[in-house]
Amino acid sequence: MELLPIIIVLVVGVVGFGLMLAAFVMVILCGGWQPAMQATPEGQWPWPRRLMFAGALLGTLFGLLTVVLALIPGAVPWTR
């Protein structure tokens, strides 16, 4: 039970990395950066751009949660 916060933080990081990886694969499949990132005429973001945004957001959250866990005394069991 004491490893649960660490597992949650790791899952956030892995999901963020997976979303970024999927976005970069979609950029390649769309034929390059420019076609993949241009918004539709209705102003909606294309899927690679949405995935990249979500992945970057989760990556940032992973970094912040890692810092928070490091600052809480006793949150990381092997540093006691």
JSON list of N, CA and C in Angstrom, two decimals:
[
{"chain": "A", "resi": 1, "resn": "MET", "atom": "N", "xyz": [0.81, -1.20, 0.00]},
{"chain": "A", "resi": 1, "resn": "MET", "atom": "CA", "xyz": [0.00, 0.00, 0.00]},
{"chain": "A", "resi": 1, "resn": "MET", "atom": "C", "xyz": [0.85, 1.27, 0.00]},
{"chain": "A", "resi": 2, "resn": "GLU", "atom": "N", "xyz": [2.07, 1.17, 0.53]},
{"chain": "A", "resi": 2, "resn": "GLU", "atom": "CA", "xyz": [2.91, 2.36, 0.55]},
{"chain": "A", "resi": 2, "resn": "GLU", "atom": "C", "xyz": [3.51, 2.65, -0.83]},
{"chain": "A", "resi": 3, "resn": "LEU", "atom": "N", "xyz": [3.45, 1.71, -1.75]},
{"chain": "A", "resi": 3, "resn": "LEU", "atom": "CA", "xyz": [3.96, 1.93, -3.10]},
{"chain": "A", "resi": 3, "resn": "LEU", "atom": "C", "xyz": [2.89, 2.49, -4.04]},
{"chain": "A", "resi": 4, "resn": "LEU", "atom": "N", "xyz": [1.65, 2.59, -3.58]},
{"chain": "A", "resi": 4, "resn": "LEU", "atom": "CA", "xyz": [0.55, 3.04, -4.44]},
{"chain": "A", "resi": 4, "resn": "LEU", "atom": "C", "xyz": [0.78, 4.43, -5.04]},
{"chain": "A", "resi": 5, "resn": "PRO", "atom": "N", "xyz": [1.22, 5.43, -4.26]},
{"chain": "A", "resi": 5, "resn": "PRO", "atom": "CA", "xyz": [1.47, 6.74, -4.90]},
{"chain": "A", "resi": 5, "resn": "PRO", "atom": "C", "xyz": [2.56, 6.69, -5.96]},
{"chain": "A", "resi": 6, "resn": "ILE", "atom": "N", "xyz": [3.58, 5.88, -5.74]},
{"chain": "A", "resi": 6, "resn": "ILE", "atom": "CA", "xyz": [4.66, 5.76, -6.72]},
{"chain": "A", "resi": 6, "resn": "ILE", "atom": "C", "xyz": [4.14, 5.09, -7.98]},
{"chain": "A", "resi": 7, "resn": "ILE", "atom": "N", "xyz": [3.33, 4.06, -7.83]},
{"chain": "A", "resi": 7, "resn": "ILE", "atom": "CA", "xyz": [2.76, 3.37, -8.99]},
{"chain": "A", "resi": 7, "resn": "ILE", "atom": "C", "xyz": [1.86, 4.31, -9.78]},
{"chain": "A", "resi": 8, "resn": "ILE", "atom": "N", "xyz": [1.06, 5.12, -9.10]},
{"chain": "A", "resi": 8, "resn": "ILE", "atom": "CA", "xyz": [0.18, 6.08, -9.79]},
{"chain": "A", "resi": 8, "resn": "ILE", "atom": "C", "xyz": [1.00, 7.08, -10.59]},
{"chain": "A", "resi": 9, "resn": "VAL", "atom": "N", "xyz": [2.07, 7.60, -9.99]},
{"chain": "A", "resi": 9, "resn": "VAL", "atom": "CA", "xyz": [2.92, 8.57, -10.69]},
{"chain": "A", "resi": 9, "resn": "VAL", "atom": "C", "xyz": [3.57, 7.91, -11.91]},
{"chain": "A", "resi": 10, "resn": "LEU", "atom": "N", "xyz": [4.03, 6.68, -11.77]},
{"chain": "A", "resi": 10, "resn": "LEU", "atom": "CA", "xyz": [4.64, 5.98, -12.89]},
{"chain": "A", "resi": 10, "resn": "LEU", "atom": "C", "xyz": [3.64, 5.72, -14.01]},
{"chain": "A", "resi": 11, "resn": "VAL", "atom": "N", "xyz": [2.41, 5.37, -13.66]},
{"chain": "A", "resi": 11, "resn": "VAL", "atom": "CA", "xyz": [1.38, 5.13, -14.67]},
{"chain": "A", "resi": 11, "resn": "VAL", "atom": "C", "xyz": [1.09, 6.42, -15.44]},
{"chain": "A", "resi": 12, "resn": "VAL", "atom": "N", "xyz": [1.03, 7.55, -14.73]},
{"chain": "A", "resi": 12, "resn": "VAL", "atom": "CA", "xyz": [0.82, 8.84, -15.41]},
{"chain": "A", "resi": 12, "resn": "VAL", "atom": "C", "xyz": [1.95, 9.09, -16.40]},
{"chain": "A", "resi": 13, "resn": "GLY", "atom": "N", "xyz": [3.18, 8.82, -16.01]},
{"chain": "A", "resi": 13, "resn": "GLY", "atom": "CA", "xyz": [4.33, 9.03, -16.89]},
{"chain": "A", "resi": 13, "resn": "GLY", "atom": "C", "xyz": [4.31, 8.10, -18.10]},
{"chain": "A", "resi": 14, "resn": "VAL", "atom": "N", "xyz": [3.97, 6.84, -17.89]},
{"chain": "A", "resi": 14, "resn": "VAL", "atom": "CA", "xyz": [3.94, 5.88, -18.99]},
{"chain": "A", "resi": 14, "resn": "VAL", "atom": "C", "xyz": [2.83, 6.21, -19.97]},
{"chain": "A", "resi": 15, "resn": "VAL", "atom": "N", "xyz": [1.66, 6.60, -19.47]},
{"chain": "A", "resi": 15, "resn": "VAL", "atom": "CA", "xyz": [0.55, 6.97, -20.36]},
{"chain": "A", "resi": 15, "resn": "VAL", "atom": "C", "xyz": [0.92, 8.22, -21.17]},
{"chain": "A", "resi": 16, "resn": "GLY", "atom": "N", "xyz": [1.53, 9.20, -20.52]},
{"chain": "A", "resi": 16, "resn": "GLY", "atom": "CA", "xyz": [1.96, 10.40, -21.23]},
{"chain": "A", "resi": 16, "resn": "GLY", "atom": "C", "xyz": [2.97, 10.09, -22.32]},
{"chain": "A", "resi": 17, "resn": "PHE", "atom": "N", "xyz": [3.93, 9.22, -22.01]},
{"chain": "A", "resi": 17, "resn": "PHE", "atom": "CA", "xyz": [4.93, 8.82, -23.00]},
{"chain": "A", "resi": 17, "resn": "PHE", "atom": "C", "xyz": [4.27, 8.08, -24.16]},
{"chain": "A", "resi": 18, "resn": "GLY", "atom": "N", "xyz": [3.32, 7.21, -23.85]},
{"chain": "A", "resi": 18, "resn": "GLY", "atom": "CA", "xyz": [2.61, 6.47, -24.89]},
{"chain": "A", "resi": 18, "resn": "GLY", "atom": "C", "xyz": [1.81, 7.39, -25.81]},
{"chain": "A", "resi": 19, "resn": "LEU", "atom": "N", "xyz": [1.17, 8.40, -25.24]},
{"chain": "A", "resi": 19, "resn": "LEU", "atom": "CA", "xyz": [0.42, 9.35, -26.06]},
{"chain": "A", "resi": 19, "resn": "LEU", "atom": "C", "xyz": [1.35, 10.15, -26.97]},
{"chain": "A", "resi": 20, "resn": "MET", "atom": "N", "xyz": [2.49, 10.57, -26.44]},
{"chain": "A", "resi": 20, "resn": "MET", "atom": "CA", "xyz": [3.44, 11.30, -27.28]},
{"chain": "A", "resi": 20, "resn": "MET", "atom": "C", "xyz": [3.99, 10.42, -28.39]},
{"chain": "A", "resi": 21, "resn": "LEU", "atom": "N", "xyz": [4.27, 9.17, -28.07]},
{"chain": "A", "resi": 21, "resn": "LEU", "atom": "CA", "xyz": [4.77, 8.24, -29.08]},
{"chain": "A", "resi": 21, "resn": "LEU", "atom": "C", "xyz": [3.73, 8.02, -30.17]},
{"chain": "A", "resi": 22, "resn": "ALA", "atom": "N", "xyz": [2.47, 7.85, -29.78]},
{"chain": "A", "resi": 22, "resn": "ALA", "atom": "CA", "xyz": [1.40, 7.68, -30.76]},
{"chain": "A", "resi": 22, "resn": "ALA", "atom": "C", "xyz": [1.25, 8.93, -31.62]},
{"chain": "A", "resi": 23, "resn": "ALA", "atom": "N", "xyz": [1.40, 10.10, -31.03]},
{"chain": "A", "resi": 23, "resn": "ALA", "atom": "CA", "xyz": [1.29, 11.34, -31.79]},
{"chain": "A", "resi": 23, "resn": "ALA", "atom": "C", "xyz": [2.40, 11.44, -32.83]},
{"chain": "A", "resi": 24, "resn": "PHE", "atom": "N", "xyz": [3.61, 11.09, -32.46]},
{"chain": "A", "resi": 24, "resn": "PHE", "atom": "CA", "xyz": [4.71, 11.16, -33.42]},
{"chain": "A", "resi": 24, "resn": "PHE", "atom": "C", "xyz": [4.55, 10.14, -34.55]},
{"chain": "A", "resi": 25, "resn": "VAL", "atom": "N", "xyz": [4.02, 8.97, -34.24]},
{"chain": "A", "resi": 25, "resn": "VAL", "atom": "CA", "xyz": [3.75, 7.99, -35.29]},
{"chain": "A", "resi": 25, "resn": "VAL", "atom": "C", "xyz": [2.68, 8.52, -36.24]},
{"chain": "A", "resi": 26, "resn": "MET", "atom": "N", "xyz": [1.64, 9.17, -35.68]},
{"chain": "A", "resi": 26, "resn": "MET", "atom": "CA", "xyz": [0.60, 9.73, -36.53]},
{"chain": "A", "resi": 26, "resn": "MET", "atom": "C", "xyz": [1.13, 10.88, -37.39]},
{"chain": "A", "resi": 27, "resn": "VAL", "atom": "N", "xyz": [2.07, 11.65, -36.89]},
{"chain": "A", "resi": 27, "resn": "VAL", "atom": "CA", "xyz": [2.69, 12.71, -37.69]},
{"chain": "A", "resi": 27, "resn": "VAL", "atom": "C", "xyz": [3.39, 12.10, -38.90]},
{"chain": "A", "resi": 28, "resn": "ILE", "atom": "N", "xyz": [4.10, 11.00, -38.69]},
{"chain": "A", "resi": 28, "resn": "ILE", "atom": "CA", "xyz": [4.78, 10.33, -39.79]},
{"chain": "A", "resi": 28, "resn": "ILE", "atom": "C", "xyz": [3.76, 9.81, -40.80]},
{"chain": "A", "resi": 29, "resn": "LEU", "atom": "N", "xyz": [2.67, 9.21, -40.30]},
{"chain": "A", "resi": 29, "resn": "LEU", "atom": "CA", "xyz": [1.66, 8.66, -41.19]},
{"chain": "A", "resi": 29, "resn": "LEU", "atom": "C", "xyz": [0.89, 9.74, -41.95]},
{"chain": "A", "resi": 30, "resn": "CYS", "atom": "N", "xyz": [0.79, 10.94, -41.38]},
{"chain": "A", "resi": 30, "resn": "CYS", "atom": "CA", "xyz": [0.08, 12.04, -42.05]},
{"chain": "A", "resi": 30, "resn": "CYS", "atom": "C", "xyz": [0.92, 12.72, -43.11]},
{"chain": "A", "resi": 31, "resn": "GLY", "atom": "N", "xyz": [2.19, 12.37, -43.20]},
{"chain": "A", "resi": 31, "resn": "GLY", "atom": "CA", "xyz": [3.03, 12.95, -44.24]},
{"chain": "A", "resi": 31, "resn": "GLY", "atom": "C", "xyz": [3.88, 14.11, -43.80]},
{"chain": "A", "resi": 32, "resn": "GLY", "atom": "N", "xyz": [4.08, 14.29, -42.53]},
{"chain": "A", "resi": 32, "resn": "GLY", "atom": "CA", "xyz": [4.96, 15.36, -42.06]},
{"chain": "A", "resi": 32, "resn": "GLY", "atom": "C", "xyz": [4.31, 16.23, -41.01]},
{"chain": "A", "resi": 33, "resn": "TRP", "atom": "N", "xyz": [5.12, 17.16, -40.53]},
{"chain": "A", "resi": 33, "resn": "TRP", "atom": "CA", "xyz": [4.70, 17.99, -39.40]},
{"chain": "A", "resi": 33, "resn": "TRP", "atom": "C", "xyz": [3.59, 18.97, -39.79]},
{"chain": "A", "resi": 34, "resn": "GLN", "atom": "N", "xyz": [3.78, 19.68, -40.90]},
{"chain": "A", "resi": 34, "resn": "GLN", "atom": "CA", "xyz": [2.81, 20.70, -41.30]},
{"chain": "A", "resi": 34, "resn": "GLN", "atom": "C", "xyz": [1.41, 20.13, -41.55]},
{"chain": "A", "resi": 35, "resn": "PRO", "atom": "N", "xyz": [1.27, 19.08, -42.36]},
{"chain": "A", "resi": 35, "resn": "PRO", "atom": "CA", "xyz": [-0.08, 18.56, -42.59]},
{"chain": "A", "resi": 35, "resn": "PRO", "atom": "C", "xyz": [-0.72, 18.00, -41.33]},
{"chain": "A", "resi": 36, "resn": "ALA", "atom": "N", "xyz": [0.09, 17.44, -40.44]},
{"chain": "A", "resi": 36, "resn": "ALA", "atom": "CA", "xyz": [-0.46, 16.81, -39.24]},
{"chain": "A", "resi": 36, "resn": "ALA", "atom": "C", "xyz": [-0.91, 17.82, -38.19]},
{"chain": "A", "resi": 37, "resn": "MET", "atom": "N", "xyz": [-0.31, 19.01, -38.19]},
{"chain": "A", "resi": 37, "resn": "MET", "atom": "CA", "xyz": [-0.61, 19.98, -37.15]},
{"chain": "A", "resi": 37, "resn": "MET", "atom": "C", "xyz": [-1.60, 21.07, -37.54]},
{"chain": "A", "resi": 38, "resn": "GLN", "atom": "N", "xyz": [-1.97, 21.13, -38.81]},
{"chain": "A", "resi": 38, "resn": "GLN", "atom": "CA", "xyz": [-2.88, 22.18, -39.24]},
{"chain": "A", "resi": 38, "resn": "GLN", "atom": "C", "xyz": [-4.31, 21.88, -38.80]},
{"chain": "A", "resi": 39, "resn": "ALA", "atom": "N", "xyz": [-4.97, 22.90, -38.31]},
{"chain": "A", "resi": 39, "resn": "ALA", "atom": "CA", "xyz": [-6.35, 22.75, -37.84]},
{"chain": "A", "resi": 39, "resn": "ALA", "atom": "C", "xyz": [-7.29, 22.59, -39.04]},
{"chain": "A", "resi": 40, "resn": "THR", "atom": "N", "xyz": [-8.43, 21.99, -38.79]},
{"chain": "A", "resi": 40, "resn": "THR", "atom": "CA", "xyz": [-9.44, 21.83, -39.83]},
{"chain": "A", "resi": 40, "resn": "THR", "atom": "C", "xyz": [-10.08, 23.19, -40.11]},
{"chain": "A", "resi": 41, "resn": "PRO", "atom": "N", "xyz": [-10.82, 23.31, -41.21]},
{"chain": "A", "resi": 41, "resn": "PRO", "atom": "CA", "xyz": [-11.50, 24.59, -41.48]},
{"chain": "A", "resi": 41, "resn": "PRO", "atom": "C", "xyz": [-12.47, 25.02, -40.38]},
{"chain": "A", "resi": 42, "resn": "GLU", "atom": "N", "xyz": [-12.98, 24.06, -39.63]},
{"chain": "A", "resi": 42, "resn": "GLU", "atom": "CA", "xyz": [-13.88, 24.39, -38.51]},
{"chain": "A", "resi": 42, "resn": "GLU", "atom": "C", "xyz": [-13.12, 24.84, -37.27]},
{"chain": "A", "resi": 43, "resn": "GLY", "atom": "N", "xyz": [-11.79, 24.75, -37.31]},
{"chain": "A", "resi": 43, "resn": "GLY", "atom": "CA", "xyz": [-10.98, 25.18, -36.19]},
{"chain": "A", "resi": 43, "resn": "GLY", "atom": "C", "xyz": [-10.65, 24.09, -35.19]},
{"chain": "A", "resi": 44, "resn": "GLN", "atom": "N", "xyz": [-10.99, 22.84, -35.53]},
{"chain": "A", "resi": 44, "resn": "GLN", "atom": "CA", "xyz": [-10.69, 21.74, -34.61]},
{"chain": "A", "resi": 44, "resn": "GLN", "atom": "C", "xyz": [-9.25, 21.27, -34.80]},
{"chain": "A", "resi": 45, "resn": "TRP", "atom": "N", "xyz": [-8.65, 20.84, -33.70]},
{"chain": "A", "resi": 45, "resn": "TRP", "atom": "CA", "xyz": [-7.30, 20.30, -33.76]},
{"chain": "A", "resi": 45, "resn": "TRP", "atom": "C", "xyz": [-7.36, 18.89, -34.33]},
{"chain": "A", "resi": 46, "resn": "PRO", "atom": "N", "xyz": [-6.37, 18.51, -35.14]},
{"chain": "A", "resi": 46, "resn": "PRO", "atom": "CA", "xyz": [-6.30, 17.12, -35.63]},
{"chain": "A", "resi": 46, "resn": "PRO", "atom": "C", "xyz": [-5.83, 16.19, -34.51]},
{"chain": "A", "resi": 47, "resn": "TRP", "atom": "N", "xyz": [-6.04, 14.90, -34.70]},
{"chain": "A", "resi": 47, "resn": "TRP", "atom": "CA", "xyz": [-5.70, 13.93, -33.65]},
{"chain": "A", "resi": 47, "resn": "TRP", "atom": "C", "xyz": [-4.24, 13.94, -33.22]},
{"chain": "A", "resi": 48, "resn": "PRO", "atom": "N", "xyz": [-3.27, 14.04, -34.14]},
{"chain": "A", "resi": 48, "resn": "PRO", "atom": "CA", "xyz": [-1.88, 14.08, -33.65]},
{"chain": "A", "resi": 48, "resn": "PRO", "atom": "C", "xyz": [-1.62, 15.25, -32.71]},
{"chain": "A", "resi": 49, "resn": "ARG", "atom": "N", "xyz": [-2.22, 16.39, -33.01]},
{"chain": "A", "resi": 49, "resn": "ARG", "atom": "CA", "xyz": [-2.02, 17.57, -32.14]},
{"chain": "A", "resi": 49, "resn": "ARG", "atom": "C", "xyz": [-2.69, 17.36, -30.78]},
{"chain": "A", "resi": 50, "resn": "ARG", "atom": "N", "xyz": [-3.86, 16.77, -30.77]},
{"chain": "A", "resi": 50, "resn": "ARG", "atom": "CA", "xyz": [-4.54, 16.50, -29.49]},
{"chain": "A", "resi": 50, "resn": "ARG", "atom": "C", "xyz": [-3.76, 15.51, -28.64]},
{"chain": "A", "resi": 51, "resn": "LEU", "atom": "N", "xyz": [-3.26, 14.44, -29.29]},
{"chain": "A", "resi": 51, "resn": "LEU", "atom": "CA", "xyz": [-2.48, 13.45, -28.55]},
{"chain": "A", "resi": 51, "resn": "LEU", "atom": "C", "xyz": [-1.19, 14.04, -28.01]},
{"chain": "A", "resi": 52, "resn": "MET", "atom": "N", "xyz": [-0.56, 14.90, -28.82]},
{"chain": "A", "resi": 52, "resn": "MET", "atom": "CA", "xyz": [0.67, 15.53, -28.36]},
{"chain": "A", "resi": 52, "resn": "MET", "atom": "C", "xyz": [0.41, 16.46, -27.18]},
{"chain": "A", "resi": 53, "resn": "PHE", "atom": "N", "xyz": [-0.68, 17.19, -27.22]},
{"chain": "A", "resi": 53, "resn": "PHE", "atom": "CA", "xyz": [-1.02, 18.07, -26.11]},
{"chain": "A", "resi": 53, "resn": "PHE", "atom": "C", "xyz": [-1.30, 17.26, -24.84]},
{"chain": "A", "resi": 54, "resn": "ALA", "atom": "N", "xyz": [-2.09, 16.19, -24.97]},
{"chain": "A", "resi": 54, "resn": "ALA", "atom": "CA", "xyz": [-2.40, 15.37, -23.81]},
{"chain": "A", "resi": 54, "resn": "ALA", "atom": "C", "xyz": [-1.14, 14.70, -23.26]},
{"chain": "A", "resi": 55, "resn": "GLY", "atom": "N", "xyz": [-0.28, 14.21, -24.14]},
{"chain": "A", "resi": 55, "resn": "GLY", "atom": "CA", "xyz": [0.96, 13.58, -23.69]},
{"chain": "A", "resi": 55, "resn": "GLY", "atom": "C", "xyz": [1.88, 14.56, -22.99]},
{"chain": "A", "resi": 56, "resn": "ALA", "atom": "N", "xyz": [1.98, 15.77, -23.53]},
{"chain": "A", "resi": 56, "resn": "ALA", "atom": "CA", "xyz": [2.82, 16.79, -22.89]},
{"chain": "A", "resi": 56, "resn": "ALA", "atom": "C", "xyz": [2.24, 17.20, -21.54]},
{"chain": "A", "resi": 57, "resn": "LEU", "atom": "N", "xyz": [0.93, 17.28, -21.46]},
{"chain": "A", "resi": 57, "resn": "LEU", "atom": "CA", "xyz": [0.28, 17.62, -20.19]},
{"chain": "A", "resi": 57, "resn": "LEU", "atom": "C", "xyz": [0.55, 16.55, -19.14]},
{"chain": "A", "resi": 58, "resn": "LEU", "atom": "N", "xyz": [0.42, 15.28, -19.53]},
{"chain": "A", "resi": 58, "resn": "LEU", "atom": "CA", "xyz": [0.68, 14.19, -18.58]},
{"chain": "A", "resi": 58, "resn": "LEU", "atom": "C", "xyz": [2.17, 14.10, -18.24]},
{"chain": "A", "resi": 59, "resn": "GLY", "atom": "N", "xyz": [3.04, 14.42, -19.19]},
{"chain": "A", "resi": 59, "resn": "GLY", "atom": "CA", "xyz": [4.48, 14.44, -18.89]},
{"chain": "A", "resi": 59, "resn": "GLY", "atom": "C", "xyz": [4.83, 15.51, -17.88]},
{"chain": "A", "resi": 60, "resn": "THR", "atom": "N", "xyz": [4.21, 16.67, -18.02]},
{"chain": "A", "resi": 60, "resn": "THR", "atom": "CA", "xyz": [4.42, 17.75, -17.06]},
{"chain": "A", "resi": 60, "resn": "THR", "atom": "C", "xyz": [3.88, 17.36, -15.69]},
{"chain": "A", "resi": 61, "resn": "LEU", "atom": "N", "xyz": [2.71, 16.74, -15.69]},
{"chain": "A", "resi": 61, "resn": "LEU", "atom": "CA", "xyz": [2.11, 16.29, -14.43]},
{"chain": "A", "resi": 61, "resn": "LEU", "atom": "C", "xyz": [2.99, 15.24, -13.76]},
{"chain": "A", "resi": 62, "resn": "PHE", "atom": "N", "xyz": [3.58, 14.35, -14.56]},
{"chain": "A", "resi": 62, "resn": "PHE", "atom": "CA", "xyz": [4.50, 13.34, -14.02]},
{"chain": "A", "resi": 62, "resn": "PHE", "atom": "C", "xyz": [5.69, 14.00, -13.33]},
{"chain": "A", "resi": 63, "resn": "GLY", "atom": "N", "xyz": [6.26, 15.01, -13.97]},
{"chain": "A", "resi": 63, "resn": "GLY", "atom": "CA", "xyz": [7.39, 15.71, -13.36]},
{"chain": "A", "resi": 63, "resn": "GLY", "atom": "C", "xyz": [7.02, 16.40, -12.06]},
{"chain": "A", "resi": 64, "resn": "LEU", "atom": "N", "xyz": [5.87, 17.06, -12.06]},
{"chain": "A", "resi": 64, "resn": "LEU", "atom": "CA", "xyz": [5.42, 17.74, -10.84]},
{"chain": "A", "resi": 64, "resn": "LEU", "atom": "C", "xyz": [5.12, 16.76, -9.72]},
{"chain": "A", "resi": 65, "resn": "LEU", "atom": "N", "xyz": [4.47, 15.66, -10.05]},
{"chain": "A", "resi": 65, "resn": "LEU", "atom": "CA", "xyz": [4.15, 14.65, -9.02]},
{"chain": "A", "resi": 65, "resn": "LEU", "atom": "C", "xyz": [5.42, 14.00, -8.48]},
{"chain": "A", "resi": 66, "resn": "THR", "atom": "N", "xyz": [6.41, 13.82, -9.34]},
{"chain": "A", "resi": 66, "resn": "THR", "atom": "CA", "xyz": [7.68, 13.26, -8.87]},
{"chain": "A", "resi": 66, "resn": "THR", "atom": "C", "xyz": [8.36, 14.19, -7.88]},
{"chain": "A", "resi": 67, "resn": "VAL", "atom": "N", "xyz": [8.34, 15.47, -8.16]},
{"chain": "A", "resi": 67, "resn": "VAL", "atom": "CA", "xyz": [8.92, 16.45, -7.24]},
{"chain": "A", "resi": 67, "resn": "VAL", "atom": "C", "xyz": [8.15, 16.47, -5.92]},
{"chain": "A", "resi": 68, "resn": "VAL", "atom": "N", "xyz": [6.83, 16.42, -6.00]},
{"chain": "A", "resi": 68, "resn": "VAL", "atom": "CA", "xyz": [6.01, 16.42, -4.79]},
{"chain": "A", "resi": 68, "resn": "VAL", "atom": "C", "xyz": [6.30, 15.19, -3.95]},
{"chain": "A", "resi": 69, "resn": "LEU", "atom": "N", "xyz": [6.41, 14.02, -4.60]},
{"chain": "A", "resi": 69, "resn": "LEU", "atom": "CA", "xyz": [6.72, 12.80, -3.85]},
{"chain": "A", "resi": 69, "resn": "LEU", "atom": "C", "xyz": [8.09, 12.87, -3.20]},
{"chain": "A", "resi": 70, "resn": "ALA", "atom": "N", "xyz": [9.04, 13.50, -3.88]},
{"chain": "A", "resi": 70, "resn": "ALA", "atom": "CA", "xyz": [10.39, 13.60, -3.32]},
{"chain": "A", "resi": 70, "resn": "ALA", "atom": "C", "xyz": [10.42, 14.56, -2.12]},
{"chain": "A", "resi": 71, "resn": "LEU", "atom": "N", "xyz": [9.51, 15.53, -2.10]},
{"chain": "A", "resi": 71, "resn": "LEU", "atom": "CA", "xyz": [9.51, 16.50, -1.01]},
{"chain": "A", "resi": 71, "resn": "LEU", "atom": "C", "xyz": [8.74, 16.03, 0.22]},
{"chain": "A", "resi": 72, "resn": "ILE", "atom": "N", "xyz": [7.83, 15.08, 0.06]},
{"chain": "A", "resi": 72, "resn": "ILE", "atom": "CA", "xyz": [7.06, 14.58, 1.20]},
{"chain": "A", "resi": 72, "resn": "ILE", "atom": "C", "xyz": [7.91, 13.57, 1.96]},
{"chain": "A", "resi": 73, "resn": "PRO", "atom": "N", "xyz": [8.17, 13.82, 3.24]},
{"chain": "A", "resi": 73, "resn": "PRO", "atom": "CA", "xyz": [8.98, 12.88, 4.02]},
{"chain": "A", "resi": 73, "resn": "PRO", "atom": "C", "xyz": [8.27, 11.53, 4.16]},
{"chain": "A", "resi": 74, "resn": "GLY", "atom": "N", "xyz": [8.97, 10.46, 3.81]},
{"chain": "A", "resi": 74, "resn": "GLY", "atom": "CA", "xyz": [8.43, 9.12, 3.96]},
{"chain": "A", "resi": 74, "resn": "GLY", "atom": "C", "xyz": [7.58, 8.65, 2.80]},
{"chain": "A", "resi": 75, "resn": "ALA", "atom": "N", "xyz": [7.39, 9.48, 1.76]},
{"chain": "A", "resi": 75, "resn": "ALA", "atom": "CA", "xyz": [6.57, 9.07, 0.62]},
{"chain": "A", "resi": 75, "resn": "ALA", "atom": "C", "xyz": [7.27, 8.03, -0.24]},
{"chain": "A", "resi": 76, "resn": "VAL", "atom": "N", "xyz": [8.58, 8.12, -0.29]},
{"chain": "A", "resi": 76, "resn": "VAL", "atom": "CA", "xyz": [9.38, 7.13, -1.03]},
{"chain": "A", "resi": 76, "resn": "VAL", "atom": "C", "xyz": [10.00, 6.20, 0.00]},
{"chain": "A", "resi": 77, "resn": "PRO", "atom": "N", "xyz": [9.51, 4.95, 0.08]},
{"chain": "A", "resi": 77, "resn": "PRO", "atom": "CA", "xyz": [9.92, 4.07, 1.18]},
{"chain": "A", "resi": 77, "resn": "PRO", "atom": "C", "xyz": [11.39, 3.75, 1.26]},
{"chain": "A", "resi": 78, "resn": "TRP", "atom": "N", "xyz": [12.11, 3.67, 0.15]},
{"chain": "A", "resi": 78, "resn": "TRP", "atom": "CA", "xyz": [13.51, 3.26, 0.21]},
{"chain": "A", "resi": 78, "resn": "TRP", "atom": "C", "xyz": [14.46, 4.40, 0.56]},
{"chain": "A", "resi": 79, "resn": "THR", "atom": "N", "xyz": [13.91, 5.62, 0.84]},
{"chain": "A", "resi": 79, "resn": "THR", "atom": "CA", "xyz": [14.78, 6.72, 1.26]},
{"chain": "A", "resi": 79, "resn": "THR", "atom": "C", "xyz": [14.68, 6.98, 2.76]},
{"chain": "A", "resi": 80, "resn": "ARG", "atom": "N", "xyz": [13.98, 6.16, 3.48]},
{"chain": "A", "resi": 80, "resn": "ARG", "atom": "CA", "xyz": [13.85, 6.37, 4.93]},
{"chain": "A", "resi": 80, "resn": "ARG", "atom": "C", "xyz": [15.11, 6.03, 5.65]}
]
